[in-house]
Coordinates of C-alpha atoms in Angstrom, one line a residue:
Chain A
M1 CA 0.0 0.0 0.0
P2 CA -0.5 2.4 -1.6
M3 CA -1.8 0.1 -4.3
W4 CA -2.7 1.7 -7.6
H5 CA -4.9 0.2 -10.2
V6 CA -4.7 1.8 -13.6
H7 CA -7.6 0.8 -15.8
H8 CA -6.9 1.9 -19.3
P9 CA -8.0 1.2 -22.9
E10 CA -5.8 -1.3 -24.8
G11 CA -2.8 0.0 -26.6
I12 CA -2.4 3.4 -25.0
Y13 CA 0.7 2.5 -23.0
T14 CA 3.8 0.5 -24.1
A15 CA 5.5 -1.8 -21.6
E16 CA 8.2 0.9 -21.2
E17 CA 5.7 3.6 -20.5
R18 CA 4.0 1.4 -17.9
Q19 CA 7.2 1.0 -16.1
E20 CA 7.9 4.8 -16.3
F21 CA 4.4 5.5 -15.0
A22 CA 5.0 3.1 -12.0
A23 CA 8.4 4.6 -11.3
R24 CA 7.0 8.1 -11.2
V25 CA 4.2 7.0 -8.8
T26 CA 6.7 5.3 -6.6
A27 CA 9.0 8.4 -6.6
L28 CA 6.0 10.5 -5.6
Y29 CA 5.4 8.6 -2.4
A30 CA 9.1 8.0 -1.6
E31 CA 10.1 11.6 -2.1
S32 CA 7.1 13.5 -0.9
L33 CA 6.1 11.3 2.1
G34 CA 9.3 9.2 2.8
L35 CA 7.5 5.9 2.3
P36 CA 9.5 2.8 1.7
R37 CA 9.6 2.3 -2.1
F38 CA 8.4 -1.3 -1.9
Y39 CA 5.2 -0.1 -0.2
V40 CA 4.1 1.2 -3.6
S41 CA 2.5 -1.2 -6.1
V42 CA 1.0 -0.4 -9.4
A43 CA -1.2 -2.8 -11.5
F44 CA -2.2 -2.0 -15.0
H45 CA -5.5 -3.4 -16.3
E46 CA -6.0 -3.2 -20.0
F47 CA -9.5 -3.3 -21.4
S48 CA -10.9 -3.7 -25.0
P49 CA -13.6 -1.3 -26.1
D50 CA -16.3 -3.9 -25.3
E51 CA -15.1 -4.3 -21.7
L52 CA -14.9 -0.7 -20.4
F53 CA -17.7 1.8 -20.7
V54 CA -17.9 5.4 -19.7
G55 CA -21.3 7.1 -19.6
G56 CA -22.7 4.0 -21.2
E57 CA -20.5 4.2 -24.3
P58 CA -17.4 2.2 -25.3
N59 CA -14.3 4.0 -24.3
D60 CA -10.9 4.2 -25.8
R61 CA -9.6 7.5 -24.3
Y62 CA -10.5 7.3 -20.6
V63 CA -8.1 6.2 -17.9
M64 CA -9.5 5.3 -14.5
V65 CA -7.0 5.3 -11.6
W66 CA -8.2 3.7 -8.4
I67 CA -6.0 3.9 -5.4
D68 CA -6.1 2.2 -2.0
H69 CA -4.5 4.2 0.9
I70 CA -4.0 3.6 4.6
A71 CA -6.6 5.3 6.8
R72 CA -4.8 7.8 8.8
R73 CA -2.3 9.1 6.3
T74 CA -4.5 11.9 5.1
P75 CA -7.4 12.7 7.4
D76 CA -7.6 16.4 6.4
P77 CA -9.8 17.4 3.5
G78 CA -7.5 20.3 2.5
R79 CA -4.5 18.0 2.5
R80 CA -6.4 15.5 0.5
R81 CA -7.0 18.1 -2.3
W82 CA -3.4 19.2 -2.2
W83 CA -2.4 15.6 -2.7
M84 CA -4.8 15.1 -5.6
D85 CA -3.5 18.2 -7.3
M86 CA 0.1 17.0 -7.0
I87 CA -0.8 13.6 -8.4
D88 CA -2.6 15.2 -11.3
K89 CA 0.4 17.5 -12.1
K90 CA 3.1 14.8 -11.7
L91 CA 1.3 12.3 -13.9
A92 CA 0.2 14.8 -16.6
H93 CA 2.7 13.2 -19.0
F94 CA 0.8 10.0 -19.0
L95 CA -2.7 11.5 -18.9
G96 CA -3.8 15.1 -19.9
D97 CA -0.7 15.8 -22.0
R98 CA -1.7 13.0 -24.3
G99 CA -5.2 14.3 -24.7
L100 CA -6.6 11.5 -22.6
H101 CA -9.4 11.9 -20.1
W102 CA -8.8 10.5 -16.7
E103 CA -10.3 10.0 -13.3
I104 CA -8.4 9.5 -10.1
H105 CA -9.8 8.2 -6.9
I106 CA -8.4 7.2 -3.5
D107 CA -10.0 5.1 -0.8
D108 CA -8.8 5.3 2.8
T109 CA -8.7 1.9 4.4
P110 CA -7.9 0.6 7.9
F111 CA -4.3 0.4 9.0
E112 CA -4.7 -2.6 11.3
F113 CA -5.9 -4.7 8.4
W114 CA -2.6 -4.7 6.6
T115 CA 0.5 -6.9 6.6
I116 CA 3.5 -7.2 4.4
D117 CA 5.4 -10.5 4.5
G118 CA 3.5 -11.2 7.7
Y119 CA 4.5 -8.0 9.4
S120 CA 2.2 -5.3 10.6
P121 CA 3.9 -2.3 9.0
P122 CA 5.5 0.2 11.4
A123 CA 3.9 3.5 12.6
P124 CA 4.2 6.4 10.1
G125 CA 7.4 8.3 10.7
S126 CA 8.8 5.8 13.2
A127 CA 12.4 4.6 13.3
D128 CA 11.2 1.2 12.0
E129 CA 9.5 2.8 9.0
Q130 CA 12.7 4.8 8.3
R131 CA 14.7 1.7 8.4
W132 CA 12.2 -0.1 6.1
A133 CA 12.5 2.8 3.7
A134 CA 16.3 2.9 3.8
E135 CA 16.7 -0.8 3.2
N136 CA 13.7 -1.0 0.9
K137 CA 12.4 -4.2 2.5
P138 CA 10.5 -5.3 5.6
S139 CA 12.3 -6.5 8.7
P140 CA 11.5 -7.3 12.4
L141 CA 10.1 -4.3 14.3
T142 CA 11.9 -2.8 17.3
G143 CA 9.0 -0.7 18.3
E144 CA 11.2 2.4 18.6
Q145 CA 9.4 5.7 17.7
Chain B
M1 CA -17.5 7.6 -10.0
P2 CA -19.6 5.6 -9.5
M3 CA -17.3 2.9 -10.8
W4 CA -18.8 -0.5 -11.4
H5 CA -16.7 -3.7 -11.6
V6 CA -18.6 -6.6 -12.9
H7 CA -16.8 -9.9 -12.3
H8 CA -18.4 -12.6 -14.3
P9 CA -17.7 -16.1 -15.7
E10 CA -16.5 -16.2 -19.3
G11 CA -19.1 -16.4 -22.0
I12 CA -22.2 -15.3 -20.2
Y13 CA -22.4 -11.8 -21.8
T14 CA -21.9 -10.9 -25.4
A15 CA -20.2 -7.6 -26.3
E16 CA -23.7 -6.1 -27.1
E17 CA -25.1 -7.3 -23.8
R18 CA -22.2 -5.7 -21.9
Q19 CA -22.9 -2.4 -23.6
E20 CA -26.6 -2.7 -22.8
F21 CA -25.7 -3.5 -19.2
A22 CA -23.5 -0.4 -18.9
A23 CA -26.1 1.8 -20.6
R24 CA -28.7 0.6 -18.1
V25 CA -26.4 1.3 -15.2
T26 CA -25.7 4.8 -16.6
A27 CA -29.4 5.5 -17.0
L28 CA -30.0 4.5 -13.4
Y29 CA -27.7 7.2 -12.1
A30 CA -28.5 9.9 -14.6
E31 CA -32.3 9.5 -14.3
S32 CA -32.7 8.7 -10.6
L33 CA -30.0 11.0 -9.2
G34 CA -29.3 13.5 -12.0
L35 CA -25.6 12.5 -12.2
P36 CA -23.6 13.5 -15.2
R37 CA -23.5 10.4 -17.5
F38 CA -19.8 10.5 -17.9
Y39 CA -19.4 10.0 -14.1
V40 CA -20.5 6.4 -14.5
S41 CA -18.0 3.9 -15.6
V42 CA -18.5 0.1 -15.9
A43 CA -15.6 -2.4 -16.3
F44 CA -16.3 -6.0 -17.1
H45 CA -13.8 -8.6 -15.8
E46 CA -14.2 -12.1 -17.3
F47 CA -12.9 -15.1 -15.4
S48 CA -12.3 -18.7 -16.5
P49 CA -13.5 -21.4 -14.0
D50 CA -10.0 -21.8 -12.6
E51 CA -9.7 -18.1 -11.8
L52 CA -13.0 -17.4 -9.9
F53 CA -14.2 -19.5 -6.9
V54 CA -17.3 -19.1 -4.8
G55 CA -17.5 -21.1 -1.6
G56 CA -14.2 -22.7 -2.6
E57 CA -15.7 -24.2 -5.8
P58 CA -15.1 -23.2 -9.4
N59 CA -17.9 -21.0 -10.5
D60 CA -19.7 -20.5 -13.8
R61 CA -23.0 -19.0 -12.8
Y62 CA -22.1 -16.3 -10.2
V63 CA -21.7 -12.6 -11.0
M64 CA -20.0 -10.4 -8.5
V65 CA -20.7 -6.7 -8.8
W66 CA -18.5 -4.4 -6.8
I67 CA -19.2 -0.6 -6.9
D68 CA -17.3 2.3 -5.6
H69 CA -19.4 5.4 -4.6
I70 CA -18.7 8.8 -3.1
A71 CA -19.0 9.1 0.7
R72 CA -21.8 11.5 1.3
R73 CA -24.2 10.5 -1.4
T74 CA -26.0 7.9 0.7
P75 CA -25.4 8.1 4.4
D76 CA -28.8 6.8 5.5
P77 CA -29.1 3.0 5.9
G78 CA -32.8 3.0 4.8
R79 CA -31.9 4.8 1.6
R80 CA -29.0 2.5 1.0
R81 CA -31.4 -0.5 1.1
W82 CA -33.9 1.3 -1.2
W83 CA -31.0 1.9 -3.7
M84 CA -29.9 -1.7 -3.5
D85 CA -33.4 -2.9 -4.2
M86 CA -33.7 -0.6 -7.2
I87 CA -30.4 -1.8 -8.6
D88 CA -31.5 -5.4 -8.2
K89 CA -34.8 -4.7 -10.0
K90 CA -33.4 -2.7 -12.8
L91 CA -30.7 -5.2 -13.6
A92 CA -32.7 -8.3 -13.2
H93 CA -32.6 -8.8 -17.0
F94 CA -28.8 -9.4 -16.8
L95 CA -28.8 -11.4 -13.5
G96 CA -31.7 -13.2 -11.9
D97 CA -33.9 -13.4 -15.0
R98 CA -31.1 -15.6 -16.6
G99 CA -30.9 -18.0 -13.7
L100 CA -27.6 -16.5 -12.6
H101 CA -26.6 -16.0 -9.0
W102 CA -25.3 -12.6 -8.1
E103 CA -23.9 -10.4 -5.4
I104 CA -23.8 -6.6 -5.4
H105 CA -21.8 -4.6 -3.1
I106 CA -21.1 -0.8 -2.8
D107 CA -18.3 0.9 -0.9
D108 CA -18.5 4.5 0.2
T109 CA -15.3 6.4 -0.4
P110 CA -14.1 10.0 0.3
F111 CA -15.3 12.8 -1.8
E112 CA -12.1 15.0 -1.5
F113 CA -10.0 12.1 -2.9
W114 CA -11.5 12.3 -6.4
T115 CA -10.7 14.2 -9.5
I116 CA -11.8 14.0 -13.2
D117 CA -9.6 15.5 -15.8
G118 CA -7.9 17.3 -12.9
Y119 CA -11.0 18.9 -11.6
S120 CA -12.5 18.3 -8.1
P121 CA -16.0 17.4 -9.1
P122 CA -18.7 20.0 -8.0
A123 CA -20.9 19.6 -4.9
P124 CA -23.9 17.3 -5.4
G125 CA -26.9 19.2 -6.8
S126 CA -24.9 22.4 -7.4
A127 CA -25.2 24.6 -10.6
D128 CA -21.8 23.3 -11.6
E129 CA -22.9 19.7 -11.4
Q130 CA -26.1 20.4 -13.3
R131 CA -24.0 22.0 -16.1
W132 CA -21.6 19.0 -16.1
A133 CA -24.7 16.8 -16.4
A134 CA -26.2 18.9 -19.2
E135 CA -23.0 19.1 -21.2
N136 CA -21.9 15.6 -20.3
K137 CA -18.3 16.7 -19.7
P138 CA -16.2 18.4 -17.0
S139 CA -15.5 22.2 -17.2
P140 CA -14.1 24.9 -14.9
L141 CA -16.1 25.4 -11.7
T142 CA -17.9 28.6 -11.0
G143 CA -18.5 27.7 -7.3
E144 CA -22.2 28.7 -7.6
Q145 CA -24.5 26.6 -5.5
Chain C
M1 CA -18.4 -11.1 0.8
P2 CA -15.8 -11.5 1.9
M3 CA -14.4 -11.1 -1.6
W4 CA -10.7 -11.8 -2.1
H5 CA -8.7 -10.5 -5.0
V6 CA -5.4 -12.3 -5.4
H7 CA -3.1 -10.3 -7.7
H8 CA -0.1 -12.5 -8.6
P9 CA 2.7 -12.8 -11.2
E10 CA 1.9 -15.2 -14.0
G11 CA 2.8 -18.8 -13.6
I12 CA 3.2 -19.0 -9.9
Y13 CA 0.0 -21.0 -9.2
T14 CA -1.5 -23.9 -11.2
A15 CA -5.2 -24.2 -11.6
E16 CA -5.2 -26.9 -8.9
E17 CA -3.3 -24.6 -6.5
R18 CA -5.7 -21.8 -7.1
Q19 CA -8.6 -24.0 -6.1
E20 CA -6.8 -25.2 -3.0
F21 CA -6.0 -21.6 -2.1
A22 CA -9.7 -20.7 -2.5
A23 CA -10.8 -23.7 -0.5
R24 CA -8.5 -22.8 2.3
V25 CA -9.7 -19.3 2.4
T26 CA -13.3 -20.5 2.4
A27 CA -12.6 -22.9 5.3
L28 CA -11.1 -20.1 7.3
Y29 CA -14.3 -18.1 7.3
A30 CA -16.6 -21.1 7.6
E31 CA -14.8 -22.7 10.5
S32 CA -13.5 -19.7 12.4
L33 CA -16.5 -17.4 12.0
G34 CA -19.3 -19.7 11.0
L35 CA -20.0 -17.8 7.7
P36 CA -22.0 -19.5 5.0
R37 CA -19.4 -20.9 2.5
F38 CA -21.0 -19.3 -0.5
Y39 CA -20.3 -15.9 1.1
V40 CA -16.7 -16.4 0.3
S41 CA -15.5 -15.6 -3.2
V42 CA -11.9 -15.6 -4.4
A43 CA -10.8 -14.1 -7.8
F44 CA -7.3 -14.6 -9.1
H45 CA -5.8 -11.9 -11.3
E46 CA -2.6 -12.9 -13.2
F47 CA -0.2 -10.2 -14.3
S48 CA 2.8 -10.3 -16.7
P49 CA 6.0 -8.6 -15.5
D50 CA 5.1 -5.5 -17.5
E51 CA 1.7 -5.1 -15.9
L52 CA 2.5 -5.3 -12.2
F53 CA 5.2 -3.2 -10.5
V54 CA 6.4 -3.1 -6.9
G55 CA 8.6 -0.2 -5.8
G56 CA 8.6 0.9 -9.4
E57 CA 10.2 -2.3 -10.6
P58 CA 8.7 -5.3 -12.6
N59 CA 7.7 -7.9 -10.2
D60 CA 7.6 -11.7 -10.4
R61 CA 7.6 -12.7 -6.8
Y62 CA 5.1 -10.5 -5.1
V63 CA 1.5 -11.4 -4.3
M64 CA -0.9 -8.7 -3.4
V65 CA -4.1 -9.9 -1.6
W66 CA -6.8 -7.3 -1.4
I67 CA -10.0 -8.2 0.6
D68 CA -13.3 -6.6 1.0
H69 CA -15.1 -7.2 4.3
I70 CA -18.4 -6.1 5.9
A71 CA -18.1 -3.1 8.2
R72 CA -19.1 -4.4 11.6
R73 CA -17.5 -7.8 11.6
T74 CA -14.2 -6.6 13.1
P75 CA -14.4 -3.2 14.6
D76 CA -11.7 -3.9 17.2
P77 CA -8.1 -3.1 16.3
G78 CA -6.7 -6.0 18.4
R79 CA -9.0 -8.5 16.8
R80 CA -8.1 -7.2 13.4
R81 CA -4.5 -7.9 14.1
W82 CA -5.4 -11.4 15.4
W83 CA -7.3 -12.1 12.2
M84 CA -4.4 -10.9 10.0
D85 CA -2.0 -13.1 11.9
M86 CA -4.3 -16.1 11.4
I87 CA -4.6 -15.5 7.7
D88 CA -0.9 -15.2 7.3
K89 CA -0.3 -18.5 9.1
K90 CA -3.1 -20.4 7.4
L91 CA -2.0 -19.3 3.9
A92 CA 1.8 -19.6 4.4
H93 CA 1.8 -22.7 2.2
F94 CA 0.8 -20.4 -0.8
L95 CA 3.0 -17.4 0.2
G96 CA 6.0 -17.3 2.5
D97 CA 6.7 -21.1 2.4
R98 CA 7.4 -20.6 -1.4
G99 CA 9.8 -17.8 -0.9
L100 CA 7.3 -15.3 -2.2
H101 CA 6.7 -11.8 -0.9
W102 CA 3.2 -10.9 -0.1
E103 CA 0.9 -8.1 1.1
I104 CA -2.5 -8.6 2.6
H105 CA -5.0 -5.9 3.0
I106 CA -8.6 -5.7 4.1
D107 CA -11.1 -2.9 3.6
D108 CA -14.2 -2.7 5.8
T109 CA -17.3 -1.7 3.8
P110 CA -21.0 -0.9 4.7
F111 CA -23.3 -3.7 5.5
E112 CA -26.5 -2.1 4.1
F113 CA -24.8 -1.8 0.7
W114 CA -24.8 -5.5 0.1
T115 CA -27.2 -8.0 -1.5
I116 CA -26.9 -11.6 -2.6
D117 CA -29.5 -12.9 -5.2
G118 CA -31.4 -9.8 -4.2
Y119 CA -31.5 -10.5 -0.5
S120 CA -30.0 -8.3 2.2
P121 CA -27.9 -10.8 4.0
P122 CA -29.1 -11.7 7.6
A123 CA -27.6 -10.2 10.8
P124 CA -24.3 -11.9 11.9
G125 CA -25.0 -14.9 14.1
S126 CA -28.8 -14.8 13.5
A127 CA -30.9 -17.9 13.0
D128 CA -31.2 -16.8 9.3
E129 CA -27.5 -16.7 8.9
Q130 CA -27.1 -20.1 10.5
R131 CA -29.7 -21.5 8.1
W132 CA -27.9 -19.9 5.1
A133 CA -24.7 -21.5 6.4
A134 CA -26.2 -24.9 6.9
E135 CA -27.9 -24.9 3.5
N136 CA -25.0 -23.1 1.8
K137 CA -27.4 -20.9 -0.2
P138 CA -29.6 -17.8 0.4
S139 CA -33.3 -18.1 1.2
P140 CA -36.1 -15.8 2.4
L141 CA -35.4 -14.2 5.8
T142 CA -37.6 -14.9 8.8
G143 CA -36.1 -12.1 10.8
E144 CA -35.6 -14.4 13.8
Q145 CA -32.5 -13.6 15.9

């Protein structure tokens, strides 16, 4: 987590572009919020025109980005909008700059309902989280703050 | 948003039926709630019998509909049930009437965590939303209520 | 519901293993919580290395399990962690024991926004739910507690 699901019409991204897209998303969280890079996963779901409809019509220019976050990262509405604006700007290269339409949506979900390799991830900003970020992998928690 | 994900066994819907299904879902929101039609997206996910299991068994008659809504549209439990009943009735043609089993589930998600073409969508019922609905596309917000 | 989505790199599970995985998940809910078996659905989503990225890199050893629950089943944080631990243990055969990395995440979602075959599922622990569990199918509700 965050987990990004990018639902897009077939053929609009090459394999290289998908990796660049994922790398940019990962950088966004690592640089802006200090999250461990391995927290960030991005799945691309390609749809043919008879599998994805917008407004009841087949769609070949609309990208739907659906994101699952952890509950307490962003409780403040103002900060939520700031974050959405930043995402929109940082990803313009893959969306608006190509004349695509796009929708981005984040759901906040409960922190205690989350494990990675069997670990409950450390508290945001804790020494444990910083070590996970520096080593880019999970490891036993010390409980230090 | 709303975004519908229809998870279904392979071969139960033709391309035409998928479009009819999506058109009916779109009409439901546009006519009952006045939502802009382009708000509504419907993605069909087809599964082979060894990819989708219900009760631990392969499944070829079960349709799972998962829907993502915006938080404050439907806070009232009674209204939620009314809405679920209406969906079940309006979509019977694609579900129960064919002898299929089906499950429908909606998640409520945060309004401030949502953009379309980079815009934060207007407040429900506002003049901006009515214009978006009439023009069936997003445009700069005036902030009028 | 619960609905499990298992996002995994291509080729790591055979069709038989997917069914065993789904059967084990189903048993977990039926035996530990007494849920009707048909409540439990498991969808497997297979990704090629250029469709699923973790930490910005292609991934062929990471399994992402995303689960949708019903809101009031597990309100208590301690019980949530207990449940996560149990899942991790019971599914080790398909995850850690194979040297895979994995992430498991559950979202709690609203009870009133849920129907199966058009029925609002019965209250947890009610006589109706017990009958649904025993018969392993939905039937008209008596409203008995």
